[in-house]
mmCIF file of C-alpha atoms in Angstrom:
data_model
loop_
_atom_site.group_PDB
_atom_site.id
_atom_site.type_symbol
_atom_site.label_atom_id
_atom_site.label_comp_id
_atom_site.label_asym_id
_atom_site.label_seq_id
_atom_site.Cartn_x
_atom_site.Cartn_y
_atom_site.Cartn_z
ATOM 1 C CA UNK A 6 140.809 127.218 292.861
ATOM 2 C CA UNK A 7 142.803 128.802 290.756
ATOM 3 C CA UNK A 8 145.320 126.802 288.052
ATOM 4 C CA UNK A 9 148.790 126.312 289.789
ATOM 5 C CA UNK A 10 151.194 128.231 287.782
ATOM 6 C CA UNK A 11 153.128 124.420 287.974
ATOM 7 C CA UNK A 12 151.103 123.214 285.748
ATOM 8 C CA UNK A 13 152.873 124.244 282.389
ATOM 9 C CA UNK A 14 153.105 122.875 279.141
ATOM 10 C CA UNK A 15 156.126 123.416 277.870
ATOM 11 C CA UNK A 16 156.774 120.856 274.717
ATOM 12 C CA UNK A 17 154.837 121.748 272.489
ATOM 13 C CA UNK A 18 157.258 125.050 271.802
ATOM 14 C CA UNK A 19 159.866 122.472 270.732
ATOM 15 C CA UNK A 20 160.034 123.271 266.866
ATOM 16 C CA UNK A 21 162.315 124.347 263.701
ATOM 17 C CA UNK A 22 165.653 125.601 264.291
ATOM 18 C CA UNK A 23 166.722 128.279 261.729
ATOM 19 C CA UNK A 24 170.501 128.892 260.259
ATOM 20 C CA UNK A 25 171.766 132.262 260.038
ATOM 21 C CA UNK A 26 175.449 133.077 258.221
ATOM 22 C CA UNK A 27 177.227 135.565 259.467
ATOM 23 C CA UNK A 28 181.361 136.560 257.649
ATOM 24 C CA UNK A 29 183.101 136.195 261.028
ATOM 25 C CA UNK A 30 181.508 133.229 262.468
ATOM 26 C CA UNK A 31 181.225 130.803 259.181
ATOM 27 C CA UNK A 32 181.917 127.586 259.285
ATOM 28 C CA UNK A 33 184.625 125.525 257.307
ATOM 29 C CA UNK A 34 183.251 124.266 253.561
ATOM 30 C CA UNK A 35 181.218 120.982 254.163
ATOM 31 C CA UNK A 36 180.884 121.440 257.732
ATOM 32 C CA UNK A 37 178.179 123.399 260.029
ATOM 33 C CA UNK A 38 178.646 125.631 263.407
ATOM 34 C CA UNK A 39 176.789 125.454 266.685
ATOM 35 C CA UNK A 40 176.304 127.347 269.777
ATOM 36 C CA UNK A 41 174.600 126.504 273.049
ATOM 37 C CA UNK A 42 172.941 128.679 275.662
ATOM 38 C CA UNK A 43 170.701 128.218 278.321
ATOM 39 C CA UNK A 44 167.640 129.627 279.813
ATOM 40 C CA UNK A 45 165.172 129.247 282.342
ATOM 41 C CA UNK A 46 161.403 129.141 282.937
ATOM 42 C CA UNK A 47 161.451 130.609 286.828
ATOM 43 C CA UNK A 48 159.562 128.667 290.065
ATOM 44 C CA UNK A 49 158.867 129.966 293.531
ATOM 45 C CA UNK A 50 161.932 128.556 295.065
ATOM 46 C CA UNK A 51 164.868 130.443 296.410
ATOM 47 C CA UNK A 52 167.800 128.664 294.492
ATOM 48 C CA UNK A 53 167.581 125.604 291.819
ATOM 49 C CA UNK A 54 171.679 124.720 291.461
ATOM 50 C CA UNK A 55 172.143 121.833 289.073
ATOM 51 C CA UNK A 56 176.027 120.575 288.628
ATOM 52 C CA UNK A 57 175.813 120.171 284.628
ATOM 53 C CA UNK A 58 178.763 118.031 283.283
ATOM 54 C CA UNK A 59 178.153 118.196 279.626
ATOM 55 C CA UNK A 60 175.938 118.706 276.136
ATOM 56 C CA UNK A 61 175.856 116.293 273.916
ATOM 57 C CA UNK A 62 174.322 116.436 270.593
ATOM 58 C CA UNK A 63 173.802 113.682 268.427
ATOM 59 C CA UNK A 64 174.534 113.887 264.931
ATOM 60 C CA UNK A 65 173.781 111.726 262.178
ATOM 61 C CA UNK A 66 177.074 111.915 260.508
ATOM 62 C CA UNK A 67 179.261 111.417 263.158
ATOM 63 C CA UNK A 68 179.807 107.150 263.576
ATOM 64 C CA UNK A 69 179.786 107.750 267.328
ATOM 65 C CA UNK A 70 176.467 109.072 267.226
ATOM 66 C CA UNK A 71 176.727 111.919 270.165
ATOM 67 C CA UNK A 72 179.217 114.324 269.984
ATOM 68 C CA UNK A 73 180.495 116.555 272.393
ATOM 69 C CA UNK A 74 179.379 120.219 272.583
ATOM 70 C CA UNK A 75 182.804 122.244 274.666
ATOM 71 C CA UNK A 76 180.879 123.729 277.652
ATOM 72 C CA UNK A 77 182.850 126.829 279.510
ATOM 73 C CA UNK A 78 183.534 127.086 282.927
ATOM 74 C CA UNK A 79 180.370 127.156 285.299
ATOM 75 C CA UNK A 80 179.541 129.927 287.850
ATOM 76 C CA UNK A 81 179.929 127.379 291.650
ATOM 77 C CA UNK A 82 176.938 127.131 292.243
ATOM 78 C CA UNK A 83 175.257 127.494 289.383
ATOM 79 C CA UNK A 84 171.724 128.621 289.907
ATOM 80 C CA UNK A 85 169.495 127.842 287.232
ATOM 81 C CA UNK A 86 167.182 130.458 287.957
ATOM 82 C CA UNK A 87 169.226 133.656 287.321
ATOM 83 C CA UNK A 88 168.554 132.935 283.817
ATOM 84 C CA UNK A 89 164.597 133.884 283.575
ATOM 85 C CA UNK A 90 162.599 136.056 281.768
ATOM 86 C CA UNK A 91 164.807 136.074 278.963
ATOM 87 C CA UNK A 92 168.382 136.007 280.371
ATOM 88 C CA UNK A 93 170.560 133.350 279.365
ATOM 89 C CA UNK A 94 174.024 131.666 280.130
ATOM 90 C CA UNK A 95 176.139 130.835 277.110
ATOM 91 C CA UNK A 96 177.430 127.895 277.442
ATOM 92 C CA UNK A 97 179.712 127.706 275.169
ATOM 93 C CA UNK A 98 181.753 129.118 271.714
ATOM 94 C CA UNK A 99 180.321 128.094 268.237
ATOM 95 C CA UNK A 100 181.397 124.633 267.240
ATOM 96 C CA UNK A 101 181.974 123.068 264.190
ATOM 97 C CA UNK A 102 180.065 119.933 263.489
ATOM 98 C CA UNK A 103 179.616 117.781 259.963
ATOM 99 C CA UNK A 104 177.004 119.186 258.420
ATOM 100 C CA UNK A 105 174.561 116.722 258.875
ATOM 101 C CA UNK A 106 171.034 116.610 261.017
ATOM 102 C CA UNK A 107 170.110 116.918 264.985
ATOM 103 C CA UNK A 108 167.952 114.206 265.988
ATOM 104 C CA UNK A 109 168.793 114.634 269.686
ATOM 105 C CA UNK A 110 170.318 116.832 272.597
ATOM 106 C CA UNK A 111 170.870 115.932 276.000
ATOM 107 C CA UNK A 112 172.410 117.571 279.094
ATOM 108 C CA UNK A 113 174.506 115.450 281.241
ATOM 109 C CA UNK A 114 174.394 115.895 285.376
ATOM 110 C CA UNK A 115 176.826 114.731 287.977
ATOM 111 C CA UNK A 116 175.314 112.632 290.569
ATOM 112 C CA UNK A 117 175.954 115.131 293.369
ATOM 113 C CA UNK A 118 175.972 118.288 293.552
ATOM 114 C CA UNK A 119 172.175 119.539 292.471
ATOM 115 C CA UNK A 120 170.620 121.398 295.291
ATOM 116 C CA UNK A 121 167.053 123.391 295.469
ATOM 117 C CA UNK A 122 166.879 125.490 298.555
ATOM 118 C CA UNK A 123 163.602 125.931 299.636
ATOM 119 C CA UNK A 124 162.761 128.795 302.382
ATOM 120 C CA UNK A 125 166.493 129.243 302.790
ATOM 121 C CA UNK A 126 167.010 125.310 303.053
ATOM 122 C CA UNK A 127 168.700 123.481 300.960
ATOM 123 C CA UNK A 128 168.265 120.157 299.756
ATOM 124 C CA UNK A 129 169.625 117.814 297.808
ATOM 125 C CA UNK A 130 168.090 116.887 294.290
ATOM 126 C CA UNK A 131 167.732 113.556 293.624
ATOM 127 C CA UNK A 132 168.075 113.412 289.138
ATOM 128 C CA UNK A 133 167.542 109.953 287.880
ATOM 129 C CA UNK A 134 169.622 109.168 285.277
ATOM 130 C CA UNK A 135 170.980 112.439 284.862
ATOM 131 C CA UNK A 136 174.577 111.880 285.074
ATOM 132 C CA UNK A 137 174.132 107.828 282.702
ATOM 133 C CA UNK A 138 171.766 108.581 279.762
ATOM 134 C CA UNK A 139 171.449 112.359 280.352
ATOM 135 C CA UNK A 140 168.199 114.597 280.319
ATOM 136 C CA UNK A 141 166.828 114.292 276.342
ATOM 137 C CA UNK A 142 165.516 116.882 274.560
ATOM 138 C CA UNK A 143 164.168 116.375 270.911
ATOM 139 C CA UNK A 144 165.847 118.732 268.454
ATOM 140 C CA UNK A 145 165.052 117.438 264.570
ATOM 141 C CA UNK A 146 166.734 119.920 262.525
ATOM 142 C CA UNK A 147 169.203 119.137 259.728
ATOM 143 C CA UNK A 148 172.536 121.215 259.455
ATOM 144 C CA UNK A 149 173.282 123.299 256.473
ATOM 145 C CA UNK A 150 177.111 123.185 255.302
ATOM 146 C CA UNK A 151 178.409 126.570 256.362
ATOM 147 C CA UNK A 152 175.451 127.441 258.415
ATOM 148 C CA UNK A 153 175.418 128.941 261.733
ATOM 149 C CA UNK A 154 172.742 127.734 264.248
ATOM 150 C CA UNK A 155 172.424 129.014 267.999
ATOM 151 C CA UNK A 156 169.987 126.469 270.028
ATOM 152 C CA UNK A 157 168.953 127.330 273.241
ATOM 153 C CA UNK A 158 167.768 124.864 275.769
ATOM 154 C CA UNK A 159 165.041 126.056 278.476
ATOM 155 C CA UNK A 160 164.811 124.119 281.421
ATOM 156 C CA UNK A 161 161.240 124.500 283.057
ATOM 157 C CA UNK A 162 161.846 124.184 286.872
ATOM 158 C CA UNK A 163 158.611 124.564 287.664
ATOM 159 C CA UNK A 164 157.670 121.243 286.175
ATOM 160 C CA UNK A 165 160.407 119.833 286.742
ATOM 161 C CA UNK A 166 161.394 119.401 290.347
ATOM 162 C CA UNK A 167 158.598 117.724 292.640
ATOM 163 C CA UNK A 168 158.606 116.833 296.549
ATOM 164 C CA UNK A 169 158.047 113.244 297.186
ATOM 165 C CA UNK A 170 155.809 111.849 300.116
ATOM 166 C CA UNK A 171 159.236 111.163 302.717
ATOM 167 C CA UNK A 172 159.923 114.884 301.856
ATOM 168 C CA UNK A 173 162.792 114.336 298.972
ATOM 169 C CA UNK A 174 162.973 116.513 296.077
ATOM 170 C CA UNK A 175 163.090 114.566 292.623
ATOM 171 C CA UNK A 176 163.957 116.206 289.590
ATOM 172 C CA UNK A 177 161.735 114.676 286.647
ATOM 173 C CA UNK A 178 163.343 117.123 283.891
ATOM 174 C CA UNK A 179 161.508 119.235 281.839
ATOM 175 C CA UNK A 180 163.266 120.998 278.572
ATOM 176 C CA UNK A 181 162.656 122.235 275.797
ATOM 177 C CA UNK A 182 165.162 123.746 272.836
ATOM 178 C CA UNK A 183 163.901 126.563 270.486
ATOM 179 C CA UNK A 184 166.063 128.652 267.939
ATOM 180 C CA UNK A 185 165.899 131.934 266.141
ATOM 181 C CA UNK A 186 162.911 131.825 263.758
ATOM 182 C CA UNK A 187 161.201 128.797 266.754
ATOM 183 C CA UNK A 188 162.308 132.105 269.352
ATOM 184 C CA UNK A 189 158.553 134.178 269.466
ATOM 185 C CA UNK A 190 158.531 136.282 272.358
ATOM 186 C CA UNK A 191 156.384 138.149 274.325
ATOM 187 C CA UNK A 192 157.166 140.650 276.929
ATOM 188 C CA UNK A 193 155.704 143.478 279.172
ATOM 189 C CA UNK A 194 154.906 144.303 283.117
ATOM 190 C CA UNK A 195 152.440 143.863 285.264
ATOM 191 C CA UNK A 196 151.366 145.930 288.366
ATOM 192 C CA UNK A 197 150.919 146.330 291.374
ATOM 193 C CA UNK A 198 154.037 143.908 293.000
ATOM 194 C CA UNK A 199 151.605 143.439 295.735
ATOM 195 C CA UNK A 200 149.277 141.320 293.194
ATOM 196 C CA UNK A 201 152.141 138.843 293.424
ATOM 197 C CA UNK A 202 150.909 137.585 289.856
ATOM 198 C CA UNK A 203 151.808 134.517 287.757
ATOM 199 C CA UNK A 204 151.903 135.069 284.245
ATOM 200 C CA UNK A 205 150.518 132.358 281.635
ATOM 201 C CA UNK A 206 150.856 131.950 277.794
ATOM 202 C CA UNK A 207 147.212 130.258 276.813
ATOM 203 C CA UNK A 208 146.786 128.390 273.160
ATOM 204 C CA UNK A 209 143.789 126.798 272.987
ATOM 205 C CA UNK A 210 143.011 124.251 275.908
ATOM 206 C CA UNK A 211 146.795 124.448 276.882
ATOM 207 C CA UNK A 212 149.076 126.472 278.596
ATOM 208 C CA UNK A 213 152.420 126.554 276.499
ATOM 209 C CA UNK A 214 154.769 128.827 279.179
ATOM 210 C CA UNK A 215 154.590 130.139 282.579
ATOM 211 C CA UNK A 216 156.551 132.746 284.208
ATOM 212 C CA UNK A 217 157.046 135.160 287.082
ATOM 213 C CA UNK A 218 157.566 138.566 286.830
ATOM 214 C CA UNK A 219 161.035 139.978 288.312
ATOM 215 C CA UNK A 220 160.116 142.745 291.355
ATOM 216 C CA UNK A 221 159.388 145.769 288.916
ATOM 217 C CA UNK A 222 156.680 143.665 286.886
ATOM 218 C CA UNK A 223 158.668 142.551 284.100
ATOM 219 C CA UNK A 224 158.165 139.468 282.672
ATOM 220 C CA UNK A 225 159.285 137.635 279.297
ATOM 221 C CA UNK A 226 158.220 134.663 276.993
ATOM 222 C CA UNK A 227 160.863 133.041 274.873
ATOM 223 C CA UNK A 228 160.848 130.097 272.549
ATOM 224 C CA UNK A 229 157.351 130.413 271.579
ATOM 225 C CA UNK A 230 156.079 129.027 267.713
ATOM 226 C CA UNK A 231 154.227 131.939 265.920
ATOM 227 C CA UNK A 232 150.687 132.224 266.660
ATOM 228 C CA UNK A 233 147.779 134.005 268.614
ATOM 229 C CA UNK A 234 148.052 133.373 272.419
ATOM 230 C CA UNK A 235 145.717 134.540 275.510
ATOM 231 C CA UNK A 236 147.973 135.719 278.208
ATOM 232 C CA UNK A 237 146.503 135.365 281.648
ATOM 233 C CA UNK A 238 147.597 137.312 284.521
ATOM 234 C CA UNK A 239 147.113 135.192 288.183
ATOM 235 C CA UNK A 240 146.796 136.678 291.017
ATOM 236 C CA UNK A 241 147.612 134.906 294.400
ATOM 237 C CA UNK A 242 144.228 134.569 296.083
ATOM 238 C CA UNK A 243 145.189 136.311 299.327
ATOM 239 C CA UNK A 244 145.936 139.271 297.589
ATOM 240 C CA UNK A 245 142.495 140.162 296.954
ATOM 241 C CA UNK A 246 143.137 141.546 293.271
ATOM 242 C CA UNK A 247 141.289 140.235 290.154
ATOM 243 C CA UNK A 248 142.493 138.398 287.195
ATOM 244 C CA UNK A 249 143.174 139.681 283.822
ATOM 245 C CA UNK A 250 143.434 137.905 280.136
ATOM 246 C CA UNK A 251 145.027 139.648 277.040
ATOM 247 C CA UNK A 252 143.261 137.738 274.475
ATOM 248 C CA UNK A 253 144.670 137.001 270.722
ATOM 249 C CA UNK A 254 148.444 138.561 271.587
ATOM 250 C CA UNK A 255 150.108 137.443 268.313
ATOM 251 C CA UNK A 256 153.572 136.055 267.680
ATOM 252 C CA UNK A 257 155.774 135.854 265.200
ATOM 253 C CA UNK A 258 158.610 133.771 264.347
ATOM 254 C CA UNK A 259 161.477 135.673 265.336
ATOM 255 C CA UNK A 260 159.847 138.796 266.621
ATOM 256 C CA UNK A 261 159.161 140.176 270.096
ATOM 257 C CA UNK A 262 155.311 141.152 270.451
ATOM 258 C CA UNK A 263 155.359 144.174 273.579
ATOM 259 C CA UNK A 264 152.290 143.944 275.301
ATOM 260 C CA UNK A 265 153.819 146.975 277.474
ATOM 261 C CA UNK A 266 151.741 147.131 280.947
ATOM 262 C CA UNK A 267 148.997 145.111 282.586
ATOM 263 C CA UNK A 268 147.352 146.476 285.631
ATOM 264 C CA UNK A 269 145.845 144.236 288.082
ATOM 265 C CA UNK A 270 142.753 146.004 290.714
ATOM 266 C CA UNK A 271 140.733 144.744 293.145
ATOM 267 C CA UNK A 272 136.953 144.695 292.935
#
C-alpha cells in the first residue's frame, strides 16, 4: 500500500531566518522590521477556513514578552488552501520591532468560526487551544538593528486536521516558518492529470513536504533547507499508472531548483 501523502514531515524545514536591507523599507536606528505571510501545504479537501485572530511574536526585548504583529483585513471565509504551491497571503505591512531575537511565533484562532468542508459538507473544526495559548511555531532567529526580515508561516493541513471516531474533525496544528535564505524551492509539472499524483520531497528516511499538483500539473516546494532531495511522484492506485522518483534534486538556500516535467505511464 502505498505511503498516504498525510503522512508528512514537515518540521524539520524549520531553520535560519535571513535579514535583507532594502532603502525604502529600513527600519528606525536600534530597531528591526518584520513582515508576515502565509502559505499552505494543500490536502484533498474541498475548503479548510480557519478564523485567525492574531500573530504574535515573542521577543526577547520587549518586557511583555509577545508582541503583537498588525494583521490586515481577512478574505470571509478565509480558505487556507488558496495559498498552495507557492502562493501566499500577506498578512500584514513590515513592522518595527526592538531589535532583539525570535524565540517564538504563534497564530491565534477564534473559537468559532473554522470550518473544513469535506465532499461539499462542511463541518466545524474543533482547534484546542487555538484561540488561549495559540498554535506555536519555533522561530530562533535574532534581529539585526535596521534589518528587514520577511517570515512566512506554512500551515500543513494535511497533517493537521484529523477525523475523530464520533465523526468530528480536530485540528492538531501543524506549522512550520521558513525565511529567505531557509526558502529552497523546488518546482515543475507532472502529467497526465488523470495520474491524479501526489508529489513528495524525500531526505533520507523522511519525507520533509508533500504537495498536490494544481489541474495543469504544477506543483511547488517552499521552505525547504539546502540539500539533495528524492522527489517521488504517487500515483493513486486506481489509476493504473506507475510511480516515478527524481533522485538527488538539489537545493539551495534561496534558489528555486526547476525540475521542469515529470511524466507518469502505465506499464
Amino acid at each position: 500500500m502505498k505511503k498516504s501523502f498525510l503522512t508528512v514531515c514537515v518540521l524539520g524545514a524549520l531553520v535560519l531566518a535571513s535579514c535583507s536591507k532594502a532603502d525604502e523599507n529600513s527600519a528606525p536606528e536600534g530597531n528591526a522590521r518584520v513582515q508576515m505571510f502565509l502559505t499552505d501545504a494543500p490536502a484533498s479537501y474541498d475548503a479548510v477556513h480557519l478564523s485567525i485572530k492574531g500573530i504574535e511574536i515573542n521577543d526577547s526585548k520587549s518586557e511583555e514578552g509577545w508582541i503583537s504583529y498588525p494583521i490586515n483585513a481577512l478574505p470571509n471565509p478565509f480558505n487556507i488552501l488558496d495559498y498552495r504551491n507557492g502562493d501566499v497571503y500577506t498578512m500584514g505591512e513590515p513592522y518595527t520591532f526592538p531589535g532583539g531575537k525570535i524565540e517564538q511565533i504563534r497564530l491565534l484562532l477564534n473559537e468559532t468560526g473554522n470550518k473544513v468542508v469535506v465532499d461539499g459538507v462542511s463541518h466545524d473544526l474543533t482547534i484546542p487551544s487555538g484561540s488561549q495559548s495559540g498554535l506555536k511555531i519555533n522561530f530562533h532567529q535574532d534581529l539585526e538593528p535596521g534589518g528587514v526580515y520577511k517570515i512566512w508561516l506554512d500551515f500543513d493541513v494535511a497533517r493537521s486536521i484529523h477525523q475523530t471516531g464520533n465523526g468530528r474533525y480536530m485540528m492538531k496544528p501543524t506549522l512550520k516558518a521558513f525565511s529567505e535564505l531557509s526558502n529552497g524551492q523546488i518546482l515543475g509539472y507532472v502529467k497526465p492529470a488523470a495520474a491524479l499524483s501526489v508529489v513528495h520531497a524525500i531526505q533520507g528516511a523522511d519525507t520533509v513536504a508533500t504537495t498536490i499538483p494544481a489541474t495543469d500539473g504544477y506543483f511547488k516546494f517552499v521552505g525547504l533547507n539546502a540539500g539533495s532531495y528524492n522527489i517521488s511522484f504517487v500515483a493513486t492506485d486506481s489509476t493504473g499508472y506507475t510511480d516515478v522518483v527524481k533522485p538527488g534534486v538539489l537545493v539551495e538556500f534561496g534558489k528555486a531548483t526547476n525540475i521542469e516535467t515529470t511524466t507518469l505511464v502505465k506499464p
